[in-house]
Coordinates of C-alpha atoms in Angstrom, one line a residue:
X1 CA -26.0 -26.9 -139.5
X2 CA -28.7 -24.3 -138.8
X3 CA -30.4 -22.1 -141.4
X4 CA -27.9 -19.2 -141.0
X5 CA -25.0 -21.6 -141.5
X6 CA -26.7 -23.2 -144.6
X7 CA -27.3 -19.7 -146.1
X8 CA -23.7 -18.8 -145.5
X9 CA -22.4 -22.0 -147.1
X10 CA -24.6 -21.3 -150.2
X11 CA -23.3 -17.8 -150.4
X12 CA -19.7 -18.9 -150.3
X13 CA -20.5 -21.3 -153.1
X14 CA -21.6 -18.4 -155.2
X15 CA -18.5 -16.3 -154.3
X16 CA -16.2 -19.2 -155.2
X17 CA -18.0 -19.8 -158.4
X18 CA -16.9 -16.3 -159.5
X19 CA -20.4 -14.8 -159.8
X20 CA -20.1 -12.7 -156.7
X21 CA -16.7 -11.5 -157.6
X22 CA -17.8 -10.2 -160.9
X23 CA -20.8 -8.5 -159.3
X24 CA -18.9 -7.0 -156.4
X25 CA -15.7 -6.0 -158.0
X26 CA -13.1 -5.4 -155.3
X27 CA -15.5 -5.3 -152.4
X28 CA -15.8 -8.0 -149.8
X29 CA -18.5 -10.6 -150.2
X30 CA -21.5 -10.0 -147.9
X31 CA -24.1 -12.3 -146.6
X32 CA -27.0 -12.8 -149.1
X33 CA -30.8 -13.1 -148.4
X34 CA -31.7 -16.4 -146.9
X35 CA -33.6 -17.4 -150.0
X36 CA -30.4 -17.4 -152.2
X37 CA -29.5 -20.7 -153.9
X38 CA -26.4 -22.0 -155.6
X39 CA -25.6 -25.2 -157.4
X40 CA -23.6 -27.8 -155.5
X41 CA -20.0 -26.5 -155.7
X42 CA -18.4 -30.0 -155.9
X43 CA -20.2 -30.8 -159.2
X44 CA -18.2 -28.3 -161.2
X45 CA -14.9 -28.6 -159.3
X46 CA -13.0 -31.1 -161.3
X47 CA -9.3 -31.9 -161.0
X48 CA -6.9 -30.3 -158.5
X49 CA -4.7 -29.5 -161.5
X50 CA -5.3 -26.8 -164.0
X51 CA -5.9 -23.0 -164.0
X52 CA -9.7 -23.2 -164.3
X53 CA -12.0 -20.3 -163.6
X54 CA -12.8 -22.1 -160.3
X55 CA -9.3 -21.7 -159.0
X56 CA -9.1 -18.2 -160.3
X57 CA -12.2 -17.3 -158.4
X58 CA -10.6 -18.7 -155.3
X59 CA -7.6 -16.4 -155.8
X60 CA -9.9 -13.4 -156.3
X61 CA -11.2 -13.9 -152.8
X62 CA -7.8 -12.8 -151.4
X63 CA -6.4 -9.3 -151.1
X64 CA -2.8 -10.4 -152.1
X65 CA -1.1 -7.9 -154.5
X66 CA -1.1 -8.9 -158.1
X67 CA 2.2 -10.5 -159.0
X68 CA 3.1 -11.3 -155.4
X69 CA 3.6 -15.0 -154.9
X70 CA 2.8 -15.8 -151.3
X71 CA 4.2 -19.2 -150.3
X72 CA 4.3 -18.9 -146.6
X73 CA 1.0 -20.2 -145.4
X74 CA 2.8 -22.4 -143.0
X75 CA 3.8 -19.2 -141.2
X76 CA 0.9 -16.9 -141.7
X77 CA -2.1 -17.5 -143.9
X78 CA -3.9 -14.6 -145.7
X79 CA -7.6 -14.3 -144.9
X80 CA -10.2 -14.4 -147.8
X81 CA -12.8 -11.7 -148.2
X82 CA -15.6 -13.5 -146.5
X83 CA -13.5 -13.9 -143.4
X84 CA -12.6 -10.2 -143.3
X85 CA -16.2 -9.3 -143.9
X86 CA -17.5 -11.5 -141.1
X87 CA -15.0 -9.9 -138.7
X88 CA -15.7 -6.4 -139.8
X89 CA -19.5 -6.8 -139.8
X90 CA -19.5 -8.4 -136.4
X91 CA -17.3 -5.7 -134.9
X92 CA -19.5 -2.9 -136.2
X93 CA -22.7 -4.5 -135.2
X94 CA -21.6 -5.2 -131.6
X95 CA -20.2 -1.7 -131.2
X96 CA -23.6 -0.2 -132.2
X97 CA -24.9 -1.4 -128.8
X98 CA -21.6 -2.1 -127.1
X99 CA -22.2 -5.8 -126.5
X100 CA -19.7 -8.6 -126.0
X101 CA -21.6 -11.1 -128.2
X102 CA -20.5 -14.0 -126.0
X103 CA -23.6 -16.0 -127.0
X104 CA -22.7 -15.8 -130.7
X105 CA -19.7 -18.1 -130.2
X106 CA -21.8 -21.2 -129.7
X107 CA -22.7 -21.4 -133.4
X108 CA -19.0 -21.2 -134.4
X109 CA -18.1 -23.9 -131.9
X110 CA -20.7 -26.1 -133.6
X111 CA -19.2 -25.5 -137.0
X112 CA -15.7 -26.0 -135.7
X113 CA -16.6 -29.3 -134.1
X114 CA -18.2 -30.5 -137.4
X115 CA -15.1 -29.5 -139.3
X116 CA -12.7 -31.2 -136.8
X117 CA -14.7 -34.2 -135.8
X118 CA -15.2 -33.7 -132.0
X119 CA -17.8 -32.8 -129.4
X120 CA -18.7 -29.3 -128.3
X121 CA -17.6 -29.8 -124.8
X122 CA -14.1 -31.0 -126.0
X123 CA -13.3 -27.8 -127.9
X124 CA -12.1 -24.4 -126.6
X125 CA -11.2 -21.3 -128.5
X126 CA -7.7 -19.9 -128.0
X127 CA -5.5 -17.1 -129.5
X128 CA -3.2 -19.5 -131.3
X129 CA -1.6 -23.0 -131.0
X130 CA 1.1 -21.7 -128.6
X131 CA -1.5 -20.6 -126.1
X132 CA -3.2 -23.9 -126.4
X133 CA 0.0 -25.8 -125.8
X134 CA 0.7 -23.6 -122.7
X135 CA -2.8 -24.5 -121.4
X136 CA -2.1 -28.2 -121.9
X137 CA 1.4 -28.2 -120.4
X138 CA 0.3 -26.2 -117.3
X139 CA -3.0 -28.1 -116.9
X140 CA -1.5 -31.5 -116.7
X141 CA 0.2 -30.6 -113.4
X142 CA 3.4 -32.6 -114.1
X143 CA 5.5 -33.7 -111.1
X144 CA 9.1 -34.0 -110.3
X145 CA 10.8 -36.6 -112.5
X146 CA 8.0 -36.8 -115.1
X147 CA 9.3 -37.1 -118.6
X148 CA 8.1 -35.4 -121.8
X149 CA 9.2 -36.9 -125.1
X150 CA 9.1 -34.8 -128.3
X151 CA 11.1 -34.6 -131.6
X152 CA 13.9 -32.2 -132.5
X153 CA 11.7 -30.8 -135.3
X154 CA 9.1 -29.2 -133.1
X155 CA 8.1 -25.5 -133.6
X156 CA 9.4 -23.3 -130.7
X157 CA 5.8 -22.4 -129.9
X158 CA 5.0 -26.0 -129.3
X159 CA 8.2 -26.9 -127.4
X160 CA 8.9 -23.9 -125.3
X161 CA 5.8 -24.2 -123.0
X162 CA 7.2 -27.5 -121.7
X163 CA 10.6 -25.9 -121.0
X164 CA 8.8 -23.2 -119.1
X165 CA 7.1 -25.8 -116.9
X166 CA 10.6 -27.3 -116.3
X167 CA 11.7 -23.9 -114.9
X168 CA 9.3 -24.5 -112.0
X169 CA 9.1 -28.3 -111.8
X170 CA 12.1 -30.5 -112.5
X171 CA 10.7 -32.5 -115.3
X172 CA 12.8 -34.3 -117.9
X173 CA 12.5 -33.3 -121.6
X174 CA 13.8 -35.7 -124.2
X175 CA 14.0 -34.9 -127.9
X176 CA 14.6 -37.5 -130.6
X177 CA 15.3 -37.2 -134.3
X178 CA 12.0 -37.8 -136.1
X179 CA 13.2 -39.9 -139.0
X180 CA 11.0 -39.8 -142.2
X181 CA 7.6 -39.5 -140.5
X182 CA 6.6 -43.1 -140.9
X183 CA 7.3 -46.4 -139.1
X184 CA 10.8 -45.3 -138.3
X185 CA 9.5 -42.3 -136.4
X186 CA 7.2 -44.5 -134.4
X187 CA 10.0 -46.8 -133.5
X188 CA 12.3 -43.9 -132.5
X189 CA 9.6 -42.5 -130.2
X190 CA 8.9 -45.9 -128.8
X191 CA 12.6 -46.4 -128.0
X192 CA 12.7 -43.1 -126.1
X193 CA 9.9 -44.1 -123.7
X194 CA 10.7 -45.1 -120.1
X195 CA 8.5 -45.9 -117.1
X196 CA 8.7 -42.2 -116.1
X197 CA 7.4 -40.9 -119.5
X198 CA 4.2 -39.0 -118.8
X199 CA 3.7 -37.1 -122.1
X200 CA 4.5 -37.6 -125.8
X201 CA 4.2 -34.3 -127.7
X202 CA 4.7 -34.2 -131.5
X203 CA 3.6 -32.2 -134.5
X204 CA 0.9 -33.6 -136.8
X205 CA 2.9 -32.1 -139.7
X206 CA 6.3 -30.6 -138.9
X207 CA 7.0 -27.0 -139.6
X208 CA 10.5 -27.9 -140.7
X209 CA 10.4 -30.4 -143.6
X210 CA 6.7 -31.1 -143.8
X211 CA 6.9 -34.6 -142.2
X212 CA 3.4 -36.1 -141.7
X213 CA 3.6 -38.0 -138.5
X214 CA 1.7 -41.3 -137.9
X215 CA -0.5 -39.7 -135.2
X216 CA -3.0 -42.5 -134.9
X217 CA -0.2 -45.1 -134.3
X218 CA 1.5 -42.7 -131.8
X219 CA -1.7 -42.2 -129.9
X220 CA -2.3 -46.0 -129.8
X221 CA 1.2 -46.5 -128.4
X222 CA 0.6 -43.9 -125.8
X223 CA -2.8 -45.3 -124.8
X224 CA -1.4 -48.7 -124.3
X225 CA 1.2 -47.3 -121.8
X226 CA -1.0 -44.8 -120.0
X227 CA 0.9 -41.9 -121.6
X228 CA -0.8 -38.6 -122.5
X229 CA -0.6 -37.9 -126.3
X230 CA -0.4 -34.2 -127.2
X231 CA -0.4 -33.1 -130.9
X232 CA 0.6 -29.8 -132.3
X233 CA -1.7 -29.4 -135.3
X234 CA -0.7 -25.9 -136.3
X235 CA 0.5 -27.1 -139.7
X236 CA -2.3 -29.6 -140.3
X237 CA -5.7 -28.0 -139.7
X238 CA -6.7 -26.4 -142.9
X239 CA -4.0 -28.2 -144.9
X240 CA -5.4 -31.7 -144.6
X241 CA -8.6 -33.2 -143.3
X242 CA -8.5 -33.7 -139.6
X243 CA -10.7 -36.1 -137.6
X244 CA -9.9 -35.6 -134.0
X245 CA -11.8 -38.6 -132.7
X246 CA -10.2 -40.8 -135.4
X247 CA -6.7 -39.7 -134.5
X248 CA -7.2 -40.8 -130.9
X249 CA -5.0 -38.2 -129.2
X250 CA -5.7 -36.7 -125.8
X251 CA -5.0 -33.1 -126.7
X252 CA -4.7 -31.2 -130.0
X253 CA -3.8 -27.6 -130.6
X254 CA -4.0 -25.5 -133.8
X255 CA -3.9 -21.9 -135.0
X256 CA -6.6 -20.2 -137.0
X257 CA -4.1 -17.8 -138.7
X258 CA -2.2 -20.4 -140.8
X259 CA -3.8 -23.0 -143.1
X260 CA -7.3 -22.2 -141.8
X261 CA -6.9 -18.7 -143.3
X262 CA -8.7 -17.3 -140.3
X263 CA -8.1 -14.0 -138.4
X264 CA -4.8 -13.5 -136.6
X265 CA -5.3 -14.1 -132.9
X266 CA -7.5 -17.3 -133.2
X267 CA -6.9 -20.9 -132.5
X268 CA -8.5 -24.1 -131.1
X269 CA -7.7 -26.5 -128.3
X270 CA -9.2 -30.1 -128.2
X271 CA -9.3 -32.0 -125.0
X272 CA -10.5 -35.6 -125.3
X273 CA -13.5 -36.3 -123.1
X274 CA -11.6 -38.8 -120.9
X275 CA -9.1 -36.1 -120.1
X276 CA -11.6 -33.4 -119.0
X277 CA -11.7 -34.8 -115.4
X278 CA -7.9 -34.7 -115.1
X279 CA -6.7 -31.6 -116.9
X280 CA -7.1 -28.4 -115.0
X281 CA -6.8 -25.1 -116.9
X282 CA -4.2 -23.0 -115.1
X283 CA -6.3 -19.8 -115.2
X284 CA -9.9 -19.1 -114.1
X285 CA -12.3 -16.2 -114.2
X286 CA -15.8 -15.2 -115.3
X287 CA -17.1 -17.9 -117.7
X288 CA -14.9 -20.7 -116.2
X289 CA -17.3 -21.7 -113.5
X290 CA -20.4 -23.9 -113.2
X291 CA -21.2 -22.6 -109.7
X292 CA -19.6 -19.7 -107.8
X293 CA -20.6 -18.1 -104.5
X294 CA -18.1 -15.6 -103.2
X295 CA -19.8 -15.2 -99.8
X296 CA -20.0 -19.0 -99.3
X297 CA -16.5 -19.6 -100.6
X298 CA -17.9 -21.9 -103.4
X299 CA -16.2 -22.4 -106.7
X300 CA -16.9 -25.3 -109.1
X301 CA -15.1 -25.3 -112.4
X302 CA -16.8 -26.0 -115.7
X303 CA -16.0 -29.5 -117.0
X304 CA -15.9 -28.7 -120.7
X305 CA -12.7 -27.4 -122.4
X306 CA -14.3 -24.0 -122.7
X307 CA -13.6 -23.5 -119.0
X308 CA -10.3 -22.1 -120.3
X309 CA -12.1 -19.3 -122.1
X310 CA -12.2 -17.0 -119.0
X311 CA -13.0 -13.3 -119.2
X312 CA -14.2 -11.1 -122.0
X313 CA -13.2 -12.4 -125.4
X314 CA -13.0 -10.9 -128.9
X315 CA -16.2 -12.3 -130.5
X316 CA -15.6 -10.7 -133.9
X317 CA -12.4 -12.7 -134.2
X318 CA -14.2 -15.9 -133.4
X319 CA -16.9 -15.2 -135.9
X320 CA -14.2 -14.6 -138.5
X321 CA -12.8 -18.0 -137.6
X322 CA -16.2 -19.5 -138.2
X323 CA -16.2 -17.9 -141.7
X324 CA -12.8 -19.5 -142.3
X325 CA -14.2 -22.9 -141.4
X326 CA -17.1 -22.2 -143.8
X327 CA -14.8 -21.1 -146.6
X328 CA -12.7 -24.3 -146.6
X329 CA -15.7 -26.5 -146.0
X330 CA -17.4 -25.0 -149.0
X331 CA -14.5 -26.1 -151.2
X332 CA -14.2 -29.4 -149.3
X333 CA -11.1 -30.3 -147.3
X334 CA -10.3 -33.3 -149.6
X335 CA -10.2 -30.8 -152.5
X336 CA -8.2 -28.3 -150.6
X337 CA -5.6 -30.9 -149.6
X338 CA -5.4 -32.3 -153.2
X339 CA -4.9 -28.9 -154.7
X340 CA -2.3 -27.7 -152.2
X341 CA -0.4 -31.0 -152.5
X342 CA -0.5 -31.0 -156.3
X343 CA 1.1 -27.6 -156.4
X344 CA 3.8 -28.8 -153.9
X345 CA 4.5 -31.8 -156.1
X346 CA 4.8 -29.6 -159.2
X347 CA 7.3 -27.4 -157.4
X348 CA 9.3 -30.5 -156.4
X349 CA 9.4 -31.7 -160.0
X350 CA 10.7 -28.4 -161.1
X351 CA 13.3 -28.1 -158.3
X352 CA 14.5 -31.7 -159.0
X353 CA 15.8 -30.5 -162.4
X354 CA 18.0 -27.8 -160.8
X355 CA 21.6 -28.7 -160.0
X356 CA 22.6 -28.1 -156.4
X357 CA 19.1 -28.1 -155.0
X358 CA 18.4 -30.6 -152.2
X359 CA 14.8 -31.3 -151.4
X360 CA 14.4 -32.3 -147.7
X361 CA 10.7 -33.1 -147.6
X362 CA 10.0 -36.8 -148.2
X363 CA 8.5 -37.5 -151.7
X364 CA 5.7 -39.5 -150.1
X365 CA 4.8 -36.9 -147.5
X366 CA 1.6 -35.9 -149.3
X367 CA 1.5 -32.5 -147.6
X368 CA 1.8 -29.0 -149.1
X369 CA 5.1 -28.0 -147.5
X370 CA 8.3 -28.3 -149.5
X371 CA 11.6 -27.6 -147.8
X372 CA 14.8 -27.4 -149.8
X373 CA 18.4 -26.3 -149.6
X374 CA 20.4 -24.2 -152.1
X375 CA 24.0 -25.1 -151.1
X376 CA 25.6 -24.7 -154.5
X377 CA 24.9 -21.0 -154.8
X378 CA 26.3 -20.0 -151.4
X379 CA 24.6 -17.7 -148.9
X380 CA 22.3 -18.7 -146.0
X381 CA 18.5 -19.3 -146.2
X382 CA 17.7 -15.8 -144.7
X383 CA 19.7 -14.2 -147.5
X384 CA 17.9 -16.3 -150.1
X385 CA 14.5 -15.5 -148.6
X386 CA 15.1 -11.8 -148.5
X387 CA 16.4 -11.8 -152.1
X388 CA 13.4 -13.7 -153.3
X389 CA 11.0 -11.3 -151.6
X390 CA 12.7 -8.0 -152.4
X391 CA 13.7 -8.6 -156.0
X392 CA 11.4 -11.3 -157.3
X393 CA 8.1 -11.0 -155.3
X394 CA 8.2 -14.4 -153.6
X395 CA 7.4 -14.9 -149.9
X396 CA 9.0 -18.0 -148.6
X397 CA 10.4 -18.9 -145.1
X398 CA 13.9 -19.6 -144.0
X399 CA 14.1 -22.8 -141.9
X400 CA 16.6 -22.6 -139.1
X401 CA 15.0 -25.2 -136.8
X402 CA 16.8 -28.5 -136.2
X403 CA 19.9 -27.0 -138.0
X404 CA 18.3 -27.5 -141.4
X405 CA 19.5 -24.2 -142.9
X406 CA 16.9 -24.5 -145.7
X407 CA 14.0 -22.6 -147.4
X408 CA 10.4 -23.6 -147.1
X409 CA 7.6 -23.0 -149.5
X410 CA 3.9 -23.7 -148.6
X411 CA 1.3 -23.9 -151.2
X412 CA -2.5 -23.4 -150.7
X413 CA -5.6 -23.0 -152.8
X414 CA -4.9 -19.4 -153.6
X415 CA -1.6 -20.3 -155.3
X416 CA -1.2 -21.2 -158.9
X417 CA 0.8 -23.3 -161.3
X418 CA 2.2 -20.1 -162.7
X419 CA 3.6 -19.1 -159.4
X420 CA 5.4 -22.3 -158.6
X421 CA 6.8 -22.5 -162.2
X422 CA 8.0 -18.9 -161.9
X423 CA 9.8 -19.7 -158.7
X424 CA 11.6 -22.6 -160.4
X425 CA 12.6 -20.3 -163.3
X426 CA 13.9 -17.6 -160.9
X427 CA 16.0 -20.1 -158.8
X428 CA 17.4 -21.5 -162.0
X429 CA 18.6 -18.1 -163.1
X430 CA 20.0 -17.3 -159.7
X431 CA 21.8 -20.6 -159.5

């Protein structure tokens, strides 16, 4: 990381330690002088459990209303103050001279690749995971009769792009029940493969019940058969550590606006090096070429994944995404994952004591998504979600995908034990 990045990381350590919050009150954290120092954040971090000042200082970095328990990071994540400040500052600075700031995205790409475990030429910035999935589906140039295998628990944004391709090219799409997210899932996918299967597309962590898929094993299975492995990581990046090289998949898409806590309208697309010579982004424009001569009729497309970043882009959003990577990296993704999963386990333990509540997320999932049904009390999940939001200050998400008719709670580092305990108490009173 360069000097600017190191200074930013030290600054975030100070913010999360609570000192900057006390000094700044309700204002957003701003970048310090380059000489600022802070003690290593991990030394005083401690257990994922507990309501320490450290966790309170994390909560103080968010603009969420007091008393409002936001448990829907799997749908939309709130951005912390440093992310908002990075976006605001960049926008104002660029507007002073009316510049695009294209060159400033390079540093963010470096930080994103460090966070995700990939090379710079393998990573492109997108607006969200859905845009990334469209770029993958269109760029593979599927032919008549090619098969795409996925599960019945895919998010519409991950599944629909393949159906849109089917409107123009008669490909076959096969969806299988995912099982529990372990060896049974792998075997179900294996059993769905045929000699015509060209693509396997699955979620890293499902949006429905928080199933954590055996991505490495799925990628190995695909590699052995010459099948392209595409992973929807919208629910994984920012929730759990992700090492793209270690996963072994060919393509990986993710959103910045969920667990990464980045600006809305940001995302990333990973294209494994071996696929860069085969995948062709469906759109092109300024910044997609390595050589272009209109008079000579010459166009040579860039090889890196960034060839998909054609035209003028919103640089302040990308810089805000860089601040989101820094925010989570400062805490440490192992710590982030442990804290979020601990709160989900605490919620599970509380719900298990309530009669009529059926928890659908596997106990060994290890993720921070908990999906449950409330059948004994009547009403559908949309009614429950609206009731909890309007009258009790909880934001959860109804789950209609795959016919689950359930409610989903997502816990992240800004949530607390008090919030999950209070949700259990409210549901107990309503039941």
